Backbone as JSON, one array per atom type, in Angstrom:
{
  "sequence": "MIAYVTVGADDIARAKRFYSAFLPSLDYELKEGPEGLSYALPVQPGQSAALPDFYVKPTFDGRPASAGNGVMIAFEARSQKQVRDLHSAALAAGGFDEGQPGFRDAYGPHFYVGYLRDPQGNKIALFSSDPDEPGREG",
  "N": [[-189.62, -48.75, -64.05], [-189.57, -48.49, -60.48], [-186.7, -49.59, -58.68], [-185.54, -49.63, -56.14], [-185.87, -47.9, -53.09], [-184.2, -45.37, -50.81], [-183.86, -44.23, -47.58], [-182.17, -42.16, -45.41], [-180.65, -42.49, -42.05], [-179.97, -41.78, -38.72], [-180.08, -43.06, -36.41], [-180.15, -46.34, -36.54], [-181.14, -48.19, -35.04], [-183.52, -47.19, -33.75], [-184.79, -46.51, -36.04], [-185.36, -49.0, -37.37], [-187.29, -49.97, -35.17], [-189.39, -48.45, -35.99], [-189.95, -48.95, -38.73], [-190.24, -51.62, -38.67], [-192.57, -52.2, -37.32], [-194.7, -51.76, -39.1], [-193.96, -52.66, -41.84], [-193.46, -55.43, -42.14], [-195.88, -56.54, -41.84], [-197.12, -55.78, -44.21], [-195.88, -57.64, -46.04], [-193.28, -57.32, -46.16], [-190.03, -58.45, -45.88], [-187.1, -58.38, -43.72], [-183.76, -57.76, -43.84], [-180.66, -57.4, -42.17], [-177.49, -55.73, -42.18], [-174.26, -54.73, -41.95], [-174.41, -52.11, -43.59], [-176.98, -51.35, -42.97], [-180.36, -51.47, -42.96], [-182.42, -53.81, -45.0], [-185.41, -53.78, -46.71], [-187.57, -56.12, -48.29], [-189.96, -57.55, -50.58], [-190.92, -60.98, -50.61], [-189.69, -63.13, -53.07], [-191.44, -64.93, -55.05], [-191.34, -68.29, -56.33], [-190.12, -69.22, -59.54], [-190.96, -66.25, -60.19], [-190.23, -62.92, -60.96], [-188.63, -60.35, -59.07], [-190.64, -58.67, -56.62], [-190.89, -55.45, -56.84], [-190.64, -52.0, -55.38], [-187.65, -52.39, -53.56], [-186.94, -51.31, -50.26], [-184.62, -49.55, -48.45], [-182.97, -48.62, -45.41], [-180.5, -46.64, -44.19], [-177.12, -45.62, -43.1], [-175.87, -42.3, -43.75], [-173.96, -41.89, -46.66], [-172.22, -39.63, -46.96], [-171.4, -39.39, -44.19], [-172.38, -37.22, -42.87], [-175.33, -35.68, -40.97], [-178.2, -37.33, -41.46], [-181.06, -36.26, -43.43], [-184.49, -35.18, -43.98], [-186.1, -34.97, -46.88], [-187.81, -32.19, -48.16], [-190.96, -32.18, -49.47], [-190.87, -34.87, -50.4], [-192.12, -37.9, -50.14], [-192.95, -41.16, -49.05], [-195.21, -43.93, -50.05], [-196.92, -46.8, -48.93], [-198.75, -49.24, -49.77], [-201.66, -50.54, -48.01], [-203.98, -53.21, -47.07], [-206.45, -52.83, -46.57], [-208.67, -50.38, -45.1], [-208.83, -50.77, -42.33], [-206.38, -51.85, -41.93], [-204.68, -49.81, -42.6], [-205.51, -48.05, -40.61], [-204.5, -49.71, -38.15], [-201.8, -50.08, -38.7], [-200.86, -47.41, -38.78], [-201.17, -46.75, -36.1], [-199.77, -48.45, -34.95], [-197.11, -47.86, -35.79], [-196.85, -45.15, -34.88], [-196.71, -45.76, -32.16], [-194.18, -46.99, -32.44], [-192.51, -45.19, -32.24], [-192.81, -43.29, -34.37], [-194.04, -39.99, -35.75], [-197.02, -38.28, -35.78], [-198.57, -37.11, -38.85], [-200.85, -36.69, -40.02], [-203.97, -38.28, -39.38], [-205.41, -41.17, -39.92], [-207.83, -41.49, -42.71], [-210.33, -40.13, -45.02], [-209.47, -38.02, -47.99], [-210.25, -34.86, -49.03], [-209.01, -34.08, -51.6], [-208.38, -36.27, -53.05], [-209.69, -39.57, -54.66], [-212.61, -41.24, -54.15], [-212.41, -43.5, -52.63], [-209.88, -43.44, -51.77], [-208.05, -43.91, -48.9], [-206.1, -42.92, -46.47], [-203.3, -42.39, -44.25], [-200.82, -40.5, -42.43], [-197.32, -40.37, -41.74], [-194.56, -39.34, -39.95], [-191.17, -40.6, -40.16], [-188.7, -41.73, -37.56], [-186.71, -40.03, -38.24], [-187.76, -38.07, -39.54], [-188.46, -38.56, -42.28], [-191.66, -38.3, -44.47], [-194.3, -40.52, -44.47], [-196.58, -42.42, -45.94], [-199.31, -44.48, -45.47], [-201.73, -46.24, -47.21], [-204.94, -47.21, -48.54], [-206.96, -48.15, -51.09], [-209.38, -49.5, -51.67], [-212.0, -50.55, -53.87], [-214.13, -51.77, -53.08], [-214.37, -51.44, -50.3], [-216.05, -49.18, -48.01], [-216.69, -45.92, -49.12], [-215.58, -42.37, -49.58], [-218.08, -39.95, -48.28], [-220.08, -38.06, -50.66]],
  "CA": [[-189.84, -49.36, -62.84], [-188.31, -48.05, -59.39], [-185.92, -50.88, -58.12], [-185.52, -49.46, -54.63], [-186.07, -46.34, -52.24], [-183.6, -45.42, -49.62], [-183.71, -43.39, -46.66], [-181.1, -42.12, -44.58], [-181.31, -42.6, -40.7], [-178.67, -41.39, -37.99], [-180.14, -44.18, -35.39], [-180.74, -47.56, -37.2], [-182.04, -49.17, -34.26], [-184.72, -46.41, -33.83], [-185.43, -46.65, -37.62], [-185.65, -50.46, -37.16], [-188.45, -50.25, -34.57], [-190.55, -47.74, -36.71], [-190.26, -49.63, -39.75], [-190.71, -52.88, -38.25], [-193.84, -51.71, -36.66], [-195.39, -51.93, -40.15], [-193.52, -52.99, -42.96], [-193.65, -57.18, -41.88], [-197.52, -56.69, -42.2], [-197.31, -55.64, -45.67], [-195.34, -59.05, -46.51], [-191.69, -57.08, -46.39], [-188.78, -59.21, -45.13], [-185.89, -57.56, -43.19], [-182.45, -58.29, -43.83], [-179.83, -56.4, -41.43], [-176.33, -55.7, -42.22], [-173.4, -53.5, -41.31], [-174.77, -51.29, -44.26], [-178.11, -50.82, -42.49], [-181.63, -52.35, -42.95], [-183.09, -53.95, -46.29], [-186.69, -54.43, -46.42], [-187.68, -56.69, -49.62], [-190.94, -58.46, -50.84], [-190.38, -62.06, -50.99], [-189.71, -63.41, -54.37], [-192.15, -66.35, -55.23], [-190.87, -69.54, -57.2], [-190.75, -68.76, -60.68], [-191.41, -64.95, -60.36], [-189.29, -62.07, -60.74], [-188.62, -59.65, -57.68], [-191.36, -57.76, -56.57], [-190.18, -54.22, -56.7], [-189.48, -51.69, -55.04], [-187.08, -52.6, -52.21], [-186.82, -50.18, -49.24], [-183.59, -49.56, -47.76], [-182.81, -47.75, -44.37], [-179.02, -46.65, -44.15], [-176.46, -44.53, -42.56], [-175.65, -41.63, -44.87], [-172.76, -42.27, -47.34], [-171.07, -38.96, -46.58], [-171.14, -39.36, -42.85], [-172.98, -36.05, -42.28], [-176.47, -36.15, -40.51], [-179.42, -37.72, -42.37], [-182.27, -35.24, -43.49], [-185.66, -35.56, -44.66], [-186.45, -34.14, -48.21], [-189.19, -31.32, -48.23], [-191.94, -32.45, -50.67], [-190.6, -36.14, -50.67], [-192.94, -39.01, -49.27], [-192.99, -42.61, -49.53], [-196.43, -44.38, -49.69], [-196.96, -48.04, -48.96], [-200.36, -49.82, -49.84], [-202.1, -51.4, -47.14], [-204.82, -54.19, -47.74], [-207.72, -52.48, -46.27], [-208.67, -49.35, -44.26], [-208.58, -51.15, -41.09], [-205.03, -52.24, -41.8], [-204.06, -48.42, -42.5], [-205.56, -47.7, -39.06], [-203.78, -50.47, -37.22], [-200.44, -49.75, -38.93], [-200.48, -46.1, -38.27], [-201.16, -46.71, -34.74], [-198.33, -49.37, -34.48], [-195.95, -47.1, -36.4], [-196.92, -44.37, -33.92], [-196.05, -46.62, -30.85], [-192.86, -47.48, -32.38], [-191.63, -43.97, -32.33], [-193.15, -42.45, -35.31], [-194.76, -38.92, -35.55], [-198.55, -37.95, -36.5], [-198.55, -36.11, -39.83], [-202.46, -36.87, -40.61], [-204.56, -39.37, -39.09], [-206.03, -42.02, -41.09], [-209.02, -40.94, -43.12], [-210.44, -39.63, -46.56], [-209.07, -36.69, -48.1], [-211.3, -34.37, -50.29], [-208.36, -33.99, -52.6], [-208.24, -37.63, -53.78], [-210.74, -40.28, -55.29], [-213.71, -41.42, -52.76], [-211.94, -44.75, -51.94], [-208.56, -43.32, -51.18], [-208.08, -43.96, -47.53], [-204.71, -42.72, -46.18], [-202.97, -42.07, -42.79], [-199.66, -39.98, -42.9], [-196.59, -40.32, -40.57], [-192.92, -39.04, -39.95], [-190.29, -41.51, -39.02], [-188.04, -40.76, -36.37], [-185.76, -39.16, -38.78], [-188.52, -36.93, -40.14], [-189.13, -38.69, -43.49], [-192.87, -38.53, -44.64], [-194.7, -42.14, -44.8], [-198.03, -42.73, -46.21], [-200.14, -45.64, -45.52], [-202.96, -46.06, -47.87], [-205.7, -48.13, -49.05], [-207.95, -47.62, -52.18], [-210.11, -50.66, -52.31], [-213.26, -50.05, -54.08], [-215.03, -52.68, -52.18], [-214.65, -50.94, -48.88], [-217.03, -47.88, -48.03], [-215.93, -44.69, -49.55], [-215.92, -41.02, -48.66], [-219.19, -39.26, -48.56], [-220.04, -37.25, -51.43]],
  "C": [[-188.88, -48.91, -61.62], [-187.95, -49.29, -58.87], [-185.89, -50.65, -56.78], [-185.46, -47.79, -54.41], [-185.05, -46.61, -51.1], [-183.79, -43.9, -48.94], [-182.77, -43.18, -45.93], [-181.61, -42.05, -43.04], [-179.84, -42.45, -40.1], [-178.79, -42.65, -36.79], [-180.75, -45.07, -35.94], [-181.36, -48.29, -36.59], [-183.39, -48.42, -34.09], [-185.43, -46.75, -35.27], [-186.18, -48.16, -37.78], [-187.03, -50.59, -36.47], [-189.48, -49.73, -35.05], [-190.93, -48.67, -37.84], [-190.87, -51.0, -39.7], [-192.08, -53.02, -37.73], [-194.84, -52.04, -37.87], [-195.2, -52.46, -41.49], [-193.62, -54.71, -43.09], [-195.11, -57.17, -42.33], [-197.65, -56.38, -43.44], [-196.31, -56.63, -46.42], [-193.73, -58.28, -46.73], [-190.95, -57.75, -45.28], [-187.81, -58.28, -44.71], [-184.71, -58.21, -43.15], [-181.56, -57.08, -43.19], [-178.47, -56.83, -41.87], [-175.41, -54.62, -41.95], [-173.73, -52.17, -42.25], [-176.1, -50.74, -43.77], [-179.22, -51.77, -42.52], [-182.04, -52.59, -44.57], [-184.35, -54.68, -46.0], [-187.04, -54.93, -47.97], [-188.98, -57.35, -49.37], [-190.38, -59.52, -51.19], [-190.64, -62.65, -52.42], [-190.29, -65.26, -54.58], [-191.29, -67.22, -56.43], [-191.11, -69.07, -58.57], [-191.34, -67.27, -61.34], [-190.15, -64.01, -60.14], [-189.4, -61.42, -59.48], [-189.93, -58.86, -57.72], [-190.8, -56.53, -56.25], [-191.21, -52.94, -56.11], [-188.96, -52.16, -53.66], [-187.03, -51.15, -51.48], [-185.65, -50.17, -48.38], [-183.55, -48.23, -46.6], [-181.11, -47.62, -43.96], [-178.48, -45.44, -43.7], [-176.32, -43.38, -43.69], [-174.23, -41.81, -45.38], [-171.72, -41.28, -47.14], [-170.63, -38.62, -45.03], [-171.92, -38.18, -42.05], [-174.52, -36.46, -41.9], [-177.45, -36.41, -41.54], [-180.33, -36.5, -42.18], [-183.43, -35.79, -44.38], [-186.12, -34.66, -45.87], [-187.98, -33.53, -47.97], [-189.95, -31.67, -49.49], [-191.64, -34.05, -51.0], [-191.76, -37.03, -49.58], [-192.83, -40.24, -49.98], [-194.18, -43.3, -49.04], [-196.39, -46.04, -49.76], [-198.49, -48.48, -48.96], [-200.7, -50.86, -48.93], [-203.29, -52.46, -47.9], [-206.2, -53.64, -47.43], [-207.61, -51.11, -45.24], [-208.28, -49.52, -42.98], [-207.07, -51.15, -41.05], [-204.24, -50.66, -41.87], [-204.11, -47.77, -41.17], [-204.78, -48.17, -38.16], [-202.2, -50.19, -37.41], [-199.77, -48.45, -38.31], [-200.39, -45.93, -36.9], [-199.85, -47.44, -34.35], [-196.98, -48.48, -34.79], [-195.93, -45.92, -35.22], [-196.3, -44.73, -32.52], [-194.71, -47.1, -31.05], [-191.89, -46.24, -32.62], [-191.66, -42.84, -33.59], [-193.91, -40.99, -34.96], [-195.8, -38.74, -36.38], [-198.37, -36.99, -37.68], [-200.07, -36.08, -40.59], [-202.93, -37.93, -40.23], [-205.29, -40.12, -40.15], [-207.4, -41.59, -41.66], [-209.06, -40.88, -44.6], [-209.93, -38.43, -46.56], [-209.73, -36.16, -49.18], [-210.38, -34.17, -51.65], [-207.98, -35.26, -53.52], [-209.67, -38.43, -53.91], [-211.44, -40.63, -53.71], [-213.11, -42.81, -52.07], [-210.56, -44.65, -51.49], [-208.39, -42.81, -49.83], [-206.47, -43.87, -46.97], [-204.42, -42.2, -44.8], [-201.31, -41.45, -42.96], [-198.67, -39.83, -41.48], [-195.02, -39.6, -40.82], [-192.15, -39.84, -39.25], [-189.43, -40.88, -38.22], [-186.89, -39.81, -37.04], [-186.17, -38.01, -39.67], [-188.76, -37.21, -41.41], [-190.78, -38.96, -43.45], [-193.1, -39.83, -45.23], [-196.05, -41.83, -45.08], [-198.38, -44.19, -46.11], [-201.35, -45.45, -46.21], [-203.84, -47.41, -48.38], [-206.68, -47.53, -49.95], [-208.87, -48.72, -52.82], [-211.72, -50.35, -52.4], [-214.33, -50.7, -53.6], [-215.2, -52.33, -50.78], [-215.66, -49.5, -49.18], [-216.1, -46.78, -48.41], [-216.26, -43.5, -49.01], [-217.27, -40.62, -49.27], [-219.22, -38.18, -49.5], [-219.09, -36.17, -51.67]]
}
């Protein structure tokens, strides 16, 4: 199981605006510290931690952060509407459009996804695959 994912950011305040525009709506809680931002799902009493955590931090070596080519982080939303709403909120918070929300021919009939780049250039997907919602036409 993946325990955590970390992306680098040169401007933590700008990254915070972007990620805080949608991660709290997906139940992630933010803790800030001198080492950056830590987003985690709350732990319910009697249960183990819901993984993975998501961290946004300055680079360890002090060189500029960079996005990986072919690297993408996907967050699951509760519905197609939430994908649209959070995609829009992330754009308004400094993100860049990498693909408007909708169905993609390459994926299953209920996979609804919108793509973004965070202010540092990391690729982010917001998706829903609820079989009880309308699916892609034929």
